Coordinates of C-alpha atoms in Angstrom, one line a residue:
M58 CA 152.5 76.7 105.5
A59 CA 151.4 79.2 102.9
F60 CA 149.1 78.1 100.1
H61 CA 148.4 80.1 97.0
P62 CA 145.7 79.7 94.3
P63 CA 146.8 76.8 92.0
K64 CA 148.6 77.8 88.8
P65 CA 147.7 76.2 85.5
V66 CA 150.2 73.4 84.6
P67 CA 151.5 74.0 81.0
P68 CA 151.8 70.8 78.9
G69 CA 155.0 68.7 79.4
L70 CA 156.4 65.9 81.5
W71 CA 157.1 66.4 85.3
R72 CA 156.5 70.2 85.4
R73 CA 155.2 70.0 88.8
T74 CA 157.2 67.2 90.5
P75 CA 156.6 67.6 94.4
P76 CA 159.6 67.7 96.6
A77 CA 157.3 66.2 99.2
V78 CA 157.8 62.8 97.7
F79 CA 161.5 62.7 99.1
P80 CA 161.0 62.4 102.9
S81 CA 159.3 59.0 102.5
I82 CA 162.0 57.8 100.0
L83 CA 164.6 58.9 102.7
G84 CA 162.7 56.9 105.2
L85 CA 162.8 53.8 102.9
F86 CA 166.5 54.2 102.4
G87 CA 166.8 54.3 106.3
L88 CA 164.8 51.0 106.4
G89 CA 167.2 49.3 104.0
L90 CA 170.2 50.5 105.9
A91 CA 168.6 49.4 109.3
W92 CA 168.1 45.8 107.8
R93 CA 171.7 45.8 106.5
R94 CA 172.9 46.6 110.1
G95 CA 170.5 44.1 111.6
S96 CA 171.9 41.3 109.4
L97 CA 175.3 42.0 110.7
L98 CA 174.2 41.8 114.4
L99 CA 171.6 39.1 114.3
D100 CA 173.0 36.9 111.6
W101 CA 169.9 37.4 109.5
P102 CA 170.0 37.0 105.7
S103 CA 171.8 40.2 104.4
V104 CA 169.7 39.9 101.1
I105 CA 166.6 41.5 102.7
G106 CA 168.4 44.8 103.4
E107 CA 170.1 44.7 100.0
I108 CA 167.0 44.1 98.1
V109 CA 165.2 46.9 99.9
L110 CA 168.3 49.3 99.2
G111 CA 168.3 48.1 95.5
A112 CA 164.6 49.0 95.0
V113 CA 164.7 52.3 96.9
T114 CA 167.9 53.4 94.9
G115 CA 165.8 52.8 91.7
L116 CA 162.8 54.7 93.0
F117 CA 165.1 57.6 94.1
A118 CA 166.7 57.7 90.8
F119 CA 163.3 58.1 89.1
A120 CA 162.2 60.7 91.5
M121 CA 165.4 62.6 91.1
L122 CA 165.2 62.5 87.4
A123 CA 161.6 63.8 87.6
Y124 CA 162.8 66.7 89.6
V125 CA 165.9 67.4 87.5
V126 CA 163.6 67.6 84.4
K127 CA 161.4 70.1 86.3
L128 CA 164.5 72.2 87.3
A129 CA 165.9 72.1 83.8
R130 CA 162.6 73.6 82.4
R131 CA 162.9 76.6 84.8
P132 CA 165.8 76.7 87.3
A133 CA 164.0 79.4 89.3
V134 CA 161.6 76.8 90.4
L135 CA 164.1 75.6 93.0
A136 CA 163.8 79.0 94.9
E137 CA 159.9 78.9 94.6
D138 CA 159.8 75.3 96.1
L139 CA 162.0 76.4 98.9
T140 CA 159.6 79.3 99.8
I141 CA 157.1 76.8 101.3
L142 CA 157.6 74.4 104.2
P143 CA 156.7 71.2 102.3
G144 CA 159.1 72.1 99.6
R145 CA 162.0 72.9 102.0
A146 CA 161.4 69.7 103.8
G147 CA 161.3 67.7 100.6
L148 CA 164.4 69.2 99.2
A149 CA 166.3 68.7 102.3
A150 CA 165.3 65.1 102.3
Q151 CA 166.3 64.9 98.8
C152 CA 169.8 66.0 99.6
L153 CA 170.0 63.5 102.4
S154 CA 168.8 60.7 100.2
V155 CA 171.7 61.4 97.9
Y156 CA 174.1 60.6 100.8
L157 CA 172.2 57.4 101.7
A158 CA 172.3 56.4 97.9
A159 CA 176.1 56.7 98.2
A160 CA 176.1 54.5 101.4
A161 CA 174.0 52.0 99.7
L162 CA 176.2 51.8 96.5
W163 CA 179.5 51.8 98.4
P164 CA 179.9 47.9 98.8
Y165 CA 179.2 47.5 95.1
V166 CA 180.7 50.4 93.1
P167 CA 183.0 52.4 95.4
G168 CA 184.1 54.9 92.8
V169 CA 180.5 55.7 91.8
A170 CA 179.5 56.0 95.5
R171 CA 182.3 58.4 96.3
A172 CA 181.2 60.6 93.3
V173 CA 177.6 60.4 94.4
L174 CA 178.7 61.6 97.9
Y175 CA 180.5 64.6 96.5
A176 CA 177.8 65.5 94.1
G177 CA 175.4 65.3 97.1
L178 CA 177.5 67.7 99.2
L179 CA 177.6 70.1 96.3
W180 CA 173.8 69.9 95.6
H181 CA 173.1 70.2 99.3
G182 CA 175.3 73.4 99.6
V183 CA 173.3 74.9 96.7
V184 CA 170.0 74.2 98.3
V185 CA 171.1 75.7 101.6
V186 CA 172.4 78.9 99.9
V187 CA 169.2 79.5 97.9
M188 CA 167.1 78.7 101.1
I189 CA 169.1 81.3 103.2
A190 CA 168.6 83.8 100.3
R191 CA 164.9 83.3 100.3
F192 CA 164.9 83.7 104.2
V193 CA 166.7 87.0 103.9
R194 CA 164.5 88.4 101.3
G195 CA 161.1 86.8 102.5
P196 CA 158.8 87.7 105.2
K197 CA 159.9 87.3 108.9
E198 CA 157.4 84.4 109.4
Q199 CA 159.3 82.3 106.9
R200 CA 162.4 82.5 109.2
R201 CA 160.6 80.8 112.0
V202 CA 162.7 77.9 113.4
T203 CA 161.2 74.6 112.5
P204 CA 162.3 71.0 112.8
V205 CA 163.0 71.0 109.2
W206 CA 166.1 73.1 109.9
H207 CA 167.6 69.9 111.2
L208 CA 167.2 68.3 107.7
S209 CA 168.6 71.5 106.0
F210 CA 171.5 72.4 108.2
V211 CA 172.3 69.4 110.5
G212 CA 171.4 67.0 107.6
F213 CA 175.1 67.2 106.5
I214 CA 175.7 64.7 109.3
V215 CA 174.4 62.0 106.9
A216 CA 177.3 62.7 104.7
A217 CA 179.6 62.0 107.5
L218 CA 177.8 58.7 108.1
A219 CA 178.4 57.8 104.4
A220 CA 181.9 59.1 104.4
Q221 CA 183.2 57.0 107.2
P222 CA 183.4 53.7 105.3
M223 CA 184.9 55.5 102.4
R224 CA 187.9 56.4 104.7
L225 CA 187.1 60.1 104.5
A226 CA 187.7 60.6 108.3
E227 CA 188.7 64.1 108.2
L228 CA 185.7 65.2 106.3
A229 CA 183.4 63.2 108.6
E230 CA 185.1 64.9 111.8
V231 CA 184.5 68.4 110.4
I232 CA 181.0 67.7 109.6
F233 CA 180.4 66.0 113.0
V234 CA 181.6 68.9 115.0
T235 CA 179.9 71.6 113.0
T236 CA 176.6 69.9 112.7
F237 CA 176.6 69.0 116.5
F238 CA 176.7 72.7 117.4
L239 CA 174.0 73.6 114.9
A240 CA 171.8 70.8 116.3
L241 CA 172.2 72.2 119.8
V242 CA 171.1 75.6 118.6
I243 CA 168.1 74.3 116.7
W244 CA 167.0 72.0 119.6
G245 CA 167.2 74.9 122.0
A246 CA 165.5 77.4 119.8
S247 CA 162.7 74.8 119.0
L248 CA 162.2 74.1 122.7
E249 CA 161.8 77.8 123.6
Q250 CA 159.5 78.4 120.6
F251 CA 157.4 75.3 121.6
R252 CA 157.1 76.7 125.2
R253 CA 155.9 80.0 123.9
E254 CA 153.6 79.3 121.1
G255 CA 152.7 75.5 120.8
V256 CA 152.5 73.8 117.3
P257 CA 149.5 73.7 115.0
A258 CA 148.0 70.2 114.5
P259 CA 149.1 69.9 110.8
L260 CA 152.7 70.6 111.5
R261 CA 153.0 68.3 114.5
P262 CA 154.4 65.3 112.6
L263 CA 157.5 67.4 111.8
L264 CA 158.3 67.2 115.5
A265 CA 159.6 63.7 114.9
I266 CA 162.5 65.1 113.0
H267 CA 164.0 66.1 116.3
L268 CA 164.8 62.4 116.7
S269 CA 167.0 62.1 113.6
P270 CA 170.2 64.1 114.8
A271 CA 170.4 62.2 118.1
A272 CA 170.4 58.8 116.3
L273 CA 172.8 60.0 113.5
F274 CA 175.3 61.6 115.9
G275 CA 175.2 58.3 117.7
L276 CA 176.0 56.3 114.6
V277 CA 178.8 58.6 113.5
A278 CA 180.3 58.5 116.9
L279 CA 180.1 54.8 116.8
G280 CA 182.0 55.0 113.5
F281 CA 184.7 56.9 115.2
D282 CA 184.8 54.1 117.9
L283 CA 183.5 56.6 120.5
K284 CA 181.1 54.0 122.1
S285 CA 180.4 55.8 125.3
L286 CA 179.4 58.9 123.3
A287 CA 177.2 56.7 121.1
M288 CA 175.6 55.1 124.1
G289 CA 174.7 58.6 125.4
F290 CA 173.1 59.4 122.1
A291 CA 171.2 56.1 122.2
G292 CA 169.8 57.1 125.5
F293 CA 168.9 60.5 124.2
S294 CA 167.1 59.0 121.1
A295 CA 165.3 56.6 123.4
A296 CA 164.0 59.5 125.6
I297 CA 162.8 61.4 122.5
L298 CA 161.2 58.3 121.0
I299 CA 159.4 57.5 124.2
L300 CA 158.1 61.0 124.3
L301 CA 156.9 60.8 120.8
V302 CA 155.1 57.5 121.3
I303 CA 153.4 58.9 124.4
R304 CA 152.1 61.9 122.4
V305 CA 151.3 59.9 119.2
R306 CA 147.6 60.7 119.3
W307 CA 148.4 64.5 119.6
L308 CA 151.0 64.3 116.9
T309 CA 148.6 62.7 114.4
A310 CA 145.5 64.7 115.3
S311 CA 145.1 66.3 112.0
G312 CA 144.9 62.9 110.2
F313 CA 147.2 61.6 107.4
T314 CA 149.1 64.2 105.4
P315 CA 152.4 64.1 103.3
F316 CA 154.1 65.4 106.5
W317 CA 153.7 61.9 108.0
G318 CA 156.9 61.2 105.9
A319 CA 158.6 63.0 108.7
F320 CA 158.0 60.0 111.0
T321 CA 159.8 57.5 108.6
F322 CA 163.7 58.3 108.7
P323 CA 163.9 59.2 112.4
L324 CA 162.5 55.9 113.3
A325 CA 164.8 54.0 110.9
A326 CA 168.0 55.8 112.0
T327 CA 167.1 55.1 115.6
A328 CA 166.8 51.4 114.8
S329 CA 170.1 51.5 113.0
L330 CA 171.9 53.1 116.1
W331 CA 170.4 50.6 118.5
L332 CA 171.2 47.6 116.3
A333 CA 174.7 48.9 115.6
L334 CA 175.4 49.2 119.3
G335 CA 174.1 45.8 120.2
G336 CA 174.3 44.5 123.7
I337 CA 171.6 46.1 125.9
W338 CA 170.3 47.9 122.9
A339 CA 169.8 44.7 120.7
V340 CA 166.2 43.9 121.9
P341 CA 165.1 47.6 121.6
G342 CA 166.8 47.7 118.2
V343 CA 164.8 44.6 117.0
I344 CA 161.7 46.2 118.2
A345 CA 162.4 49.4 116.6
L346 CA 163.3 47.6 113.4
A347 CA 160.0 45.8 113.4
A348 CA 158.1 49.0 113.9
T349 CA 160.1 50.7 111.1
S350 CA 159.3 47.7 108.8
A351 CA 155.6 48.1 109.4
I352 CA 155.3 51.9 109.5
V353 CA 157.8 53.2 106.8
P354 CA 156.4 51.1 103.9
L355 CA 152.9 52.0 104.6
I356 CA 153.6 55.7 104.9
G357 CA 155.8 55.6 101.8
W358 CA 153.0 53.8 99.8
R359 CA 150.4 56.3 100.8
V360 CA 152.6 59.2 99.6
L361 CA 153.8 57.5 96.5
R362 CA 150.1 56.8 95.6
L363 CA 149.2 60.5 96.0
W364 CA 152.1 61.3 93.7
A365 CA 151.1 58.7 91.1
R366 CA 147.5 60.2 91.1
G367 CA 148.8 63.8 90.7
Q368 CA 147.5 64.9 94.0
L369 CA 150.7 65.3 96.0
A370 CA 151.9 68.4 94.1
T371 CA 148.4 70.0 94.7
I372 CA 148.2 69.2 98.3
T373 CA 151.7 70.4 99.1
N374 CA 151.5 73.4 96.7
A375 CA 154.6 72.4 94.7
A376 CA 155.9 75.0 92.3
V377 CA 155.3 74.7 88.5
A378 CA 158.2 74.8 85.9

């Protein structure tokens, strides 16, 4: 992560809104959707998940407004945020949060939800194009493969998850096939890179992002009624999660940082997959949901508190509009 001397922030509201707030919001969306799935499997009150989703949608709308105001003041700030790793992770999570907002809204306002999904695809495309342009023009070190590439490039799979109940099967199929091959490339490149170089302690929490595609592909496969394939992804996600749990002290060796937001959504997505499958995955799903319910709000609260105190932008070197 590259840090530069802090720039003076001119007067004006939300000139330095940090993208690093969005990974935790994404995790909170995942928690609400996991509770929604849990209520279907276990006959629990559905109101729990809906309350969580309603609150998170409001929080996301506020955070999105704050970033839009920053972007409107100086559009070039998008490229500057994408130059640094916390900004890339945050903006990718922002795009994925748009898709999950569409999924949360679908049962209540289908027309609005569909519009939000398409808006998310358009915005995600813009972010990816600008990011690639920065990679091409920037130093070679910036093009190093990181788990954040899953959020940026494979993250379109979240749009497929939102599109399935909207009966946009063709769109979901194209996204599923394309992102699956991208995920294979990123998993392979990351494994080879890890074997050669290792991972600095501050960046280790980002390794949890590798869990997300496994869970998301399983959920989308289940949406296509490909239960055997979904079971395979469930097993793969379980193997990754077990490895992460075994190495948790190593992953968190540098202490709490905003990068801990990377733990939130992968865990929530895994809980959703296991709960959606049910059967032999029901008990692991309930355990994962309980862990998600404890971990995600705690990390989200700590990150949001940093934002409220004005510290998050400084810690993550967010660009100034």
